[in-house]
Amino acid sequence: MISIILKRALDSVPTIIIGITLTFLIVHLAPGDPGIRFLDPSQSTEIQQIIQKRFGLNEPLHIQYWNWVKRVLFHFDFGNSFYNGKPSSEALRSALLPTILLAGCALVFALITGILLGILAATRSNTFTDRTITIIMMLFFSTPAFWLGIMFLGVFSIQLGWLPSSHLTSLYHDQLNTIGRFTDYIQHLFLPVLTLGLPLAATFFRYIRSGVIEALRSDYILGARARGISHNKILFRYCLKNSLLPIISLLGVIIPALLSGAVIVEVIFSLPGMGRTMVSAVFGRDYPIILAASTLAFFAVVAGNLIADITYSIIDPRIRYQTRKNS
Amino acid sequence: MKRIVNFICLDKSLYAGSILIGIIILFSLIGPFLSPYNYRSQNLSEALQSPSISHPLGTDYYGRDVLARMMHGGQITLGIALLATTIAVLIGMTIGLISAFVGGWLDRILMRLVDIMLGFPKLFVILLVIGMGYSSIGLIILFLAIFSWMEIARIIRSEVLVIKEQLYIKSAEAIGLRRRRIIFIHILPNVMGTIIVSSVLLISTLILIESSISFLGLGVQPPNASWGTILTEGRFDPIGTWWISVFSGIFIIAAIIGFNLIGDGLRNILDPKFTGNS
Amino acid sequence: MQAGTTAAKTLLEVQDLRIVYKQKTTFPAADQTVYAVNGVSFSIRQGESFAIVGRSGCGKTSIAMSALGFVKPSAGAISFMGKNIWQLGRKNLRRLRPLIQPVFQDYGNSLNPRMTVNKIIIEALRAQPNDQTHTDAVKQLLDSVGLDSEIRLRFPHQLSGGQKQRINIARALALNPKLLILDEPVSSQDLSAGVQLIELLNRLKQTYELSYLLISHNLSIVRLLSDRIAIMKNGVFTEQGPAETLLQHPSDNHTKELIDASNLTNLSKTGQV
């Protein structure tokens, strides 16, 4: 077991190295040098060079790369933001919490919704209930997060004024008591979580519904039923466990998708998370922040895959590392 | 033509999806010839009108007719998604076939590459690349393709590995056919179904990704506009200019649903459990 | 019947053939070697019909796959018309291949599901210059295996098992082969259809001057089709000789067992026919 985890972890090293190197190249070879970008074009080239030197952009690319790697590896220093001069790692640390909160809540919400609706639809398969749920879920499955977000924002925040439209906390958040802060978080996160979670719930729903329908038809479920095991026990013990397997194997895909989705949702609801930090860094050519955020994203995805693999091999001992990789 | 119609009628979702996509394509391609407005001609005196008879989908901040912009946006969005899918399928097919037929170390390296690229957070990387200034339409197509061929390569490789060992391929080898003929005439048609299904589903994924990036303002740049670009124009006032975001969103959703339906329908038909006559 | 064939040329010659399968196990790293064929020699003369009989897993199919150029032998030589087929190189092997044609046991799976019968046979006809128009050739081939030419336009899944098998034979014949390798040509389930097939195979052998390499587990069927028989067990021949001699005076215990088993099925089936 441990050797499997170790092997998987080693396998992901090239992904991280290649990913980060690629990011570095893209960032540094892209048109639009930050040294020139924020200057009046009439300024002399000397000032440009001073700025480039200050950011370390005057050296050859491979030396810049090597310096960056050295600083990250030995000092855990991702460099300072071109904008405010603060360390990038600090900026990211404060951006991490909103993103984790958002993605985690969305995942839990999607799992609960997907499973419950999936079982409901499967047990009533081909009835009016099933068809209605399936069509609604098909709609959510095909609805881009950004559109859902804008619609929620327009209707619930702007038109009805029920929920706040932006940020993770209210301005007076610090003056609230514990319960007040908690509800403040929920109010701010409700729409973003819904936006990120509903399309995901629809994905889960499809798998659970078809998995449970298939399991209900299978021989061993008929056998269990014949032995007089209760309906609910059959549903949750046998059918659900089987239909959860494909979802766990999907985790490796879901985590990057959640990260990507979070970018959009954070921009719409102005949440100070990773995605929003990343997008504004891309717009502003803030190289250190872009690189730090990408590094973190690659690690998150690799870690997610690792967790998915481990969970999978714990739940289903039949599937070993080797067979999964070959499939 | 009649055979195509008959084929489409085999499956309900294929039928619904084809009609939906057919309408969208006709709307985007023929629409501009019927519309009295140009997608980029501004008329500030008519800015921000809500839907009316002369402007069925209203006008935007610069007084441009939203309906005309939707037609143009359809061309851009569908064009990007279709071209990128084509390139991705070609790359994926080539790499999958090479991997399956050459095998050995080349297979290991290529599949490793697939693993590595699948490990990338896709939207994140595409957003970075395109956002860093490579935002011409040609480059958007290219980068979308470069980050989307992996699933297809993997599917083709595993399918070909299975089919290669089938006795009808052994029989074709025993006949003494050339390898090229065996690959293209005997193996590929048997993989084609899977390729078509996954490429149709890829089209809808790419529509989603492209419009997400354009929505963030990093993708298709003015004066061109994809549906995502148009949506972004209505984003800051979702109530006051509701027609911009609602209608562009509906087009995006309709296209995604359409391609998903076609993909599902084709999968149903090609599923061996399906008992229809081919 | 054998009197005239002694002078005939040797078509296929197998010398000390060994086929080893390596079973790879990564963890623990101990590769296992399995000897599927462990030193087998025989030859088939032109016009002759040779059968390898043994229980499943004895290695008989490996010999066939090796003679078809699919499984590389670990040692030994397989020569066809004097040429060692494993030393020909890919291009020359491809040119030789039409002369050795298989009819696989799983005949349903041997037809490309996306091609019509017509196309399947034309693929084989393309391999050699042909005076006739292809459609005529296809019709003639179908006729020679006793199938109606209407069947041309069907897909494999629209055919019965017996029809599929005959199409496999027709495809093989399209190439004017010298040697047909027949893997379990007659299933023991349906003996009445089997008798017809045996008649067909014997007739084709005459008209097309074919040689057969038969692979089977059933002696009672093999005796109706072959001139010489080899009994195979655990990768080696335990006994080989002319069909009638071997069946009437078996020297090996394993041969006796196989004869007993065949007689049993033979009696029970022929009793109903």
mmCIF file of N, CA and C in Angstrom, chain A residues 11 14-15 18-19 22-23 26-27 29-31 139 141-144 146-147 150-151 154 158-159 206 260 264 267-268 278 282-283 285 290 297-298 301 325, chain B residues 112 115-116 119-121 123-125 127-129 131-134 208 211-212 215-218 231 235 238-239 245-246 249-250 252-253 256-257 260-261 264:
data_model
loop_
_atom_site.group_PDB
_atom_site.id
_atom_site.type_symbol
_atom_site.label_atom_id
_atom_site.label_comp_id
_atom_site.label_asym_id
_atom_site.label_seq_id
_atom_site.Cartn_x
_atom_site.Cartn_y
_atom_site.Cartn_z
ATOM 1 N N ASP A 11 5.481 9.334 -9.538
ATOM 2 C CA ASP A 11 4.959 9.499 -10.899
ATOM 3 C C ASP A 11 4.534 10.934 -11.177
ATOM 4 N N PRO A 14 7.128 14.466 -12.567
ATOM 5 C CA PRO A 14 7.280 15.091 -13.894
ATOM 6 C C PRO A 14 6.145 16.048 -14.224
ATOM 7 N N THR A 15 4.911 15.685 -13.825
ATOM 8 C CA THR A 15 3.780 16.577 -14.091
ATOM 9 C C THR A 15 4.049 17.952 -13.500
ATOM 10 N N ILE A 18 7.281 19.646 -15.296
ATOM 11 C CA ILE A 18 6.971 20.114 -16.647
ATOM 12 C C ILE A 18 5.950 21.238 -16.606
ATOM 13 N N GLY A 19 4.936 21.067 -15.777
ATOM 14 C CA GLY A 19 3.896 22.086 -15.670
ATOM 15 C C GLY A 19 4.466 23.428 -15.269
ATOM 16 N N LEU A 22 6.757 24.911 -17.923
ATOM 17 C CA LEU A 22 5.930 25.424 -19.024
ATOM 18 C C LEU A 22 5.330 26.772 -18.639
ATOM 19 N N THR A 23 4.799 26.842 -17.421
ATOM 20 C CA THR A 23 4.214 28.091 -16.955
ATOM 21 C C THR A 23 5.261 29.211 -16.977
ATOM 22 N N ILE A 26 5.855 30.252 -20.561
ATOM 23 C CA ILE A 26 4.720 31.014 -21.110
ATOM 24 C C ILE A 26 4.742 32.428 -20.563
ATOM 25 N N VAL A 27 4.926 32.510 -19.243
ATOM 26 C CA VAL A 27 4.871 33.809 -18.594
ATOM 27 C C VAL A 27 5.986 34.718 -19.112
ATOM 28 N N LEU A 29 7.913 34.402 -21.870
ATOM 29 C CA LEU A 29 8.032 34.640 -23.308
ATOM 30 C C LEU A 29 6.865 35.435 -23.855
ATOM 31 N N ALA A 30 5.851 35.639 -23.017
ATOM 32 C CA ALA A 30 4.655 36.316 -23.513
ATOM 33 C C ALA A 30 4.970 37.758 -23.876
ATOM 34 N N PRO A 31 4.248 38.256 -24.883
ATOM 35 C CA PRO A 31 4.429 39.660 -25.218
ATOM 36 C C PRO A 31 3.925 40.531 -24.069
ATOM 37 N N LEU A 139 -30.038 20.313 -17.637
ATOM 38 C CA LEU A 139 -29.868 21.750 -17.843
ATOM 39 C C LEU A 139 -28.684 22.275 -17.046
ATOM 40 N N PHE A 141 -26.213 20.582 -15.949
ATOM 41 C CA PHE A 141 -24.996 19.962 -16.464
ATOM 42 C C PHE A 141 -24.428 20.779 -17.619
ATOM 43 N N SER A 142 -25.304 21.345 -18.422
ATOM 44 C CA SER A 142 -24.865 22.071 -19.613
ATOM 45 C C SER A 142 -24.759 23.567 -19.392
ATOM 46 N N THR A 143 -25.076 24.030 -18.173
ATOM 47 C CA THR A 143 -25.052 25.467 -17.946
ATOM 48 C C THR A 143 -23.674 25.894 -17.456
ATOM 49 N N PRO A 144 -23.047 26.826 -18.150
ATOM 50 C CA PRO A 144 -21.739 27.290 -17.694
ATOM 51 C C PRO A 144 -21.867 28.011 -16.357
ATOM 52 N N PHE A 146 -20.427 30.559 -15.222
ATOM 53 C CA PHE A 146 -20.490 32.021 -15.228
ATOM 54 C C PHE A 146 -21.901 32.541 -15.457
ATOM 55 N N TRP A 147 -22.656 31.815 -16.279
ATOM 56 C CA TRP A 147 -24.010 32.290 -16.556
ATOM 57 C C TRP A 147 -24.905 32.093 -15.332
ATOM 58 N N ILE A 150 -24.104 34.746 -12.823
ATOM 59 C CA ILE A 150 -24.645 36.077 -13.128
ATOM 60 C C ILE A 150 -26.145 36.123 -12.891
ATOM 61 N N MET A 151 -26.820 35.033 -13.256
ATOM 62 C CA MET A 151 -28.270 34.999 -13.054
ATOM 63 C C MET A 151 -28.604 35.039 -11.565
ATOM 64 N N GLY A 154 -27.918 38.484 -10.281
ATOM 65 C CA GLY A 154 -28.929 39.433 -10.711
ATOM 66 C C GLY A 154 -30.219 39.267 -9.940
ATOM 67 N N ILE A 158 -29.243 41.441 -6.562
ATOM 68 C CA ILE A 158 -29.553 42.789 -7.017
ATOM 69 C C ILE A 158 -31.048 43.043 -7.007
ATOM 70 N N GLN A 159 -31.803 42.133 -7.651
ATOM 71 C CA GLN A 159 -33.236 42.363 -7.770
ATOM 72 C C GLN A 159 -33.935 42.189 -6.420
ATOM 73 N N ARG A 206 -25.876 12.068 -12.709
ATOM 74 C CA ARG A 206 -25.908 11.145 -13.860
ATOM 75 C C ARG A 206 -25.305 9.791 -13.486
ATOM 76 N N SER A 260 -10.785 25.194 -11.633
ATOM 77 C CA SER A 260 -11.106 26.031 -12.787
ATOM 78 C C SER A 260 -12.408 26.768 -12.554
ATOM 79 N N ILE A 264 -13.793 31.252 -12.126
ATOM 80 C CA ILE A 264 -14.934 31.991 -12.660
ATOM 81 C C ILE A 264 -15.802 32.524 -11.527
ATOM 82 N N VAL A 267 -14.372 35.400 -9.614
ATOM 83 C CA VAL A 267 -14.395 36.663 -10.355
ATOM 84 C C VAL A 267 -15.799 37.263 -10.311
ATOM 85 N N ILE A 268 -16.821 36.428 -10.507
ATOM 86 C CA ILE A 268 -18.187 36.949 -10.521
ATOM 87 C C ILE A 268 -18.567 37.525 -9.165
ATOM 88 N N MET A 278 -5.254 35.060 -9.369
ATOM 89 C CA MET A 278 -4.601 34.609 -10.590
ATOM 90 C C MET A 278 -5.013 35.469 -11.784
ATOM 91 N N VAL A 282 -2.693 37.804 -14.058
ATOM 92 C CA VAL A 282 -2.502 37.630 -15.500
ATOM 93 C C VAL A 282 -2.739 38.950 -16.213
ATOM 94 N N PHE A 283 -3.818 39.643 -15.815
ATOM 95 C CA PHE A 283 -4.091 40.930 -16.450
ATOM 96 C C PHE A 283 -2.954 41.909 -16.220
ATOM 97 N N ARG A 285 0.233 41.227 -15.466
ATOM 98 C CA ARG A 285 1.569 40.679 -15.721
ATOM 99 C C ARG A 285 2.402 40.625 -14.439
ATOM 100 N N ILE A 290 1.721 34.974 -10.536
ATOM 101 C CA ILE A 290 1.255 33.965 -11.490
ATOM 102 C C ILE A 290 1.972 32.645 -11.249
ATOM 103 N N ALA A 297 -1.470 25.442 -7.829
ATOM 104 C CA ALA A 297 -2.542 24.736 -8.538
ATOM 105 C C ALA A 297 -2.070 23.352 -8.979
ATOM 106 N N PHE A 298 -0.846 23.277 -9.499
ATOM 107 C CA PHE A 298 -0.337 21.971 -9.931
ATOM 108 C C PHE A 298 -0.242 21.008 -8.750
ATOM 109 N N VAL A 301 -3.720 19.755 -7.781
ATOM 110 C CA VAL A 301 -4.258 18.747 -8.685
ATOM 111 C C VAL A 301 -3.584 17.395 -8.467
ATOM 112 N N LYS A 325 -3.994 1.851 -14.099
ATOM 113 C CA LYS A 325 -3.182 2.655 -14.997
ATOM 114 C C LYS A 325 -3.282 2.151 -16.434
ATOM 115 N N ARG B 112 2.946 8.619 -21.192
ATOM 116 C CA ARG B 112 3.409 9.434 -20.066
ATOM 117 C C ARG B 112 3.058 10.910 -20.304
ATOM 118 N N ASP B 115 -0.524 11.358 -19.610
ATOM 119 C CA ASP B 115 -0.752 11.434 -18.162
ATOM 120 C C ASP B 115 -0.407 12.818 -17.620
ATOM 121 N N ILE B 116 0.772 13.291 -18.053
ATOM 122 C CA ILE B 116 1.235 14.575 -17.538
ATOM 123 C C ILE B 116 0.274 15.691 -17.935
ATOM 124 N N GLY B 119 -2.907 15.822 -16.164
ATOM 125 C CA GLY B 119 -2.774 16.310 -14.803
ATOM 126 C C GLY B 119 -2.817 17.826 -14.695
ATOM 127 N N PHE B 120 -2.736 18.514 -15.840
ATOM 128 C CA PHE B 120 -2.804 19.972 -15.798
ATOM 129 C C PHE B 120 -4.228 20.427 -15.467
ATOM 130 N N PRO B 121 -4.366 21.448 -14.632
ATOM 131 C CA PRO B 121 -5.693 22.051 -14.482
ATOM 132 C C PRO B 121 -6.001 22.828 -15.760
ATOM 133 N N LEU B 123 -8.499 24.530 -17.571
ATOM 134 C CA LEU B 123 -8.938 25.917 -17.772
ATOM 135 C C LEU B 123 -7.873 26.890 -17.268
ATOM 136 N N PHE B 124 -7.282 26.525 -16.131
ATOM 137 C CA PHE B 124 -6.243 27.335 -15.516
ATOM 138 C C PHE B 124 -5.095 27.582 -16.489
ATOM 139 N N VAL B 125 -4.607 26.505 -17.104
ATOM 140 C CA VAL B 125 -3.461 26.626 -18.012
ATOM 141 C C VAL B 125 -3.860 27.371 -19.283
ATOM 142 N N LEU B 127 -6.240 29.456 -19.647
ATOM 143 C CA LEU B 127 -6.446 30.849 -19.271
ATOM 144 C C LEU B 127 -5.119 31.590 -19.191
ATOM 145 N N LEU B 128 -4.142 30.913 -18.616
ATOM 146 C CA LEU B 128 -2.823 31.530 -18.479
ATOM 147 C C LEU B 128 -2.218 31.809 -19.848
ATOM 148 N N VAL B 129 -2.221 30.771 -20.710
ATOM 149 C CA VAL B 129 -1.584 30.917 -22.020
ATOM 150 C C VAL B 129 -2.267 32.012 -22.822
ATOM 151 N N GLY B 131 -4.396 34.239 -21.781
ATOM 152 C CA GLY B 131 -4.404 35.503 -21.059
ATOM 153 C C GLY B 131 -3.091 36.254 -21.163
ATOM 154 N N MET B 132 -1.994 35.520 -21.333
ATOM 155 C CA MET B 132 -0.691 36.179 -21.401
ATOM 156 C C MET B 132 -0.468 36.858 -22.746
ATOM 157 N N GLY B 133 -1.479 36.931 -23.556
ATOM 158 C CA GLY B 133 -1.346 37.735 -24.755
ATOM 159 C C GLY B 133 -1.486 36.994 -26.062
ATOM 160 N N TYR B 134 -1.631 35.668 -25.964
ATOM 161 C CA TYR B 134 -1.818 34.908 -27.207
ATOM 162 C C TYR B 134 -3.304 34.818 -27.508
ATOM 163 N N LEU B 208 -17.650 25.542 -23.831
ATOM 164 C CA LEU B 208 -17.680 25.987 -22.440
ATOM 165 C C LEU B 208 -16.375 26.701 -22.067
ATOM 166 N N SER B 211 -15.948 30.060 -23.961
ATOM 167 C CA SER B 211 -16.784 31.160 -23.495
ATOM 168 C C SER B 211 -16.395 31.576 -22.080
ATOM 169 N N SER B 212 -15.888 30.624 -21.272
ATOM 170 C CA SER B 212 -15.418 31.008 -19.939
ATOM 171 C C SER B 212 -14.272 32.005 -20.042
ATOM 172 N N PHE B 215 -15.412 35.215 -21.391
ATOM 173 C CA PHE B 215 -16.185 35.885 -20.343
ATOM 174 C C PHE B 215 -15.259 36.631 -19.384
ATOM 175 N N LEU B 216 -14.122 36.024 -19.071
ATOM 176 C CA LEU B 216 -13.169 36.688 -18.176
ATOM 177 C C LEU B 216 -12.470 37.847 -18.867
ATOM 178 N N GLY B 217 -12.724 38.016 -20.156
ATOM 179 C CA GLY B 217 -12.115 39.123 -20.888
ATOM 180 C C GLY B 217 -10.751 38.781 -21.446
ATOM 181 N N LEU B 218 -10.367 37.494 -21.360
ATOM 182 C CA LEU B 218 -9.035 37.109 -21.824
ATOM 183 C C LEU B 218 -9.064 36.426 -23.182
ATOM 184 N N LEU B 231 -21.501 38.091 -23.582
ATOM 185 C CA LEU B 231 -22.047 37.928 -22.243
ATOM 186 C C LEU B 231 -21.359 38.872 -21.261
ATOM 187 N N ARG B 235 -22.501 41.785 -18.178
ATOM 188 C CA ARG B 235 -22.277 41.168 -16.887
ATOM 189 C C ARG B 235 -22.384 42.141 -15.719
ATOM 190 N N PRO B 238 -26.606 42.908 -14.523
ATOM 191 C CA PRO B 238 -27.404 41.763 -14.985
ATOM 192 C C PRO B 238 -28.909 42.037 -14.963
ATOM 193 N N ILE B 239 -29.342 43.082 -14.251
ATOM 194 C CA ILE B 239 -30.772 43.376 -14.250
ATOM 195 C C ILE B 239 -31.088 44.440 -15.287
ATOM 196 N N SER B 245 -27.031 39.479 -21.186
ATOM 197 C CA SER B 245 -26.496 38.262 -20.554
ATOM 198 C C SER B 245 -27.448 37.079 -20.694
ATOM 199 N N VAL B 246 -28.764 37.328 -20.598
ATOM 200 C CA VAL B 246 -29.700 36.201 -20.682
ATOM 201 C C VAL B 246 -29.624 35.550 -22.060
ATOM 202 N N GLY B 249 -26.301 33.815 -22.849
ATOM 203 C CA GLY B 249 -26.234 32.584 -22.063
ATOM 204 C C GLY B 249 -27.094 31.486 -22.652
ATOM 205 N N ILE B 250 -28.305 31.853 -23.096
ATOM 206 C CA ILE B 250 -29.198 30.841 -23.668
ATOM 207 C C ILE B 250 -28.562 30.210 -24.908
ATOM 208 N N ILE B 252 -25.345 29.877 -25.531
ATOM 209 C CA ILE B 252 -24.257 28.986 -25.103
ATOM 210 C C ILE B 252 -24.841 27.674 -24.582
ATOM 211 N N ILE B 253 -25.845 27.791 -23.704
ATOM 212 C CA ILE B 253 -26.430 26.576 -23.119
ATOM 213 C C ILE B 253 -27.051 25.703 -24.201
ATOM 214 N N ILE B 256 -24.368 23.861 -26.044
ATOM 215 C CA ILE B 256 -23.765 22.794 -25.236
ATOM 216 C C ILE B 256 -24.732 21.622 -25.106
ATOM 217 N N ILE B 257 -25.990 21.936 -24.783
ATOM 218 C CA ILE B 257 -26.995 20.864 -24.674
ATOM 219 C C ILE B 257 -27.120 20.123 -25.994
ATOM 220 N N ASN B 260 -24.193 17.850 -26.478
ATOM 221 C CA ASN B 260 -24.281 16.747 -25.520
ATOM 222 C C ASN B 260 -25.334 15.729 -25.945
ATOM 223 N N LEU B 261 -26.493 16.237 -26.403
ATOM 224 C CA LEU B 261 -27.558 15.330 -26.840
ATOM 225 C C LEU B 261 -27.101 14.485 -28.020
ATOM 226 N N ASP B 264 -24.702 11.869 -26.714
ATOM 227 C CA ASP B 264 -25.406 10.791 -25.999
ATOM 228 C C ASP B 264 -26.149 9.891 -26.968
#
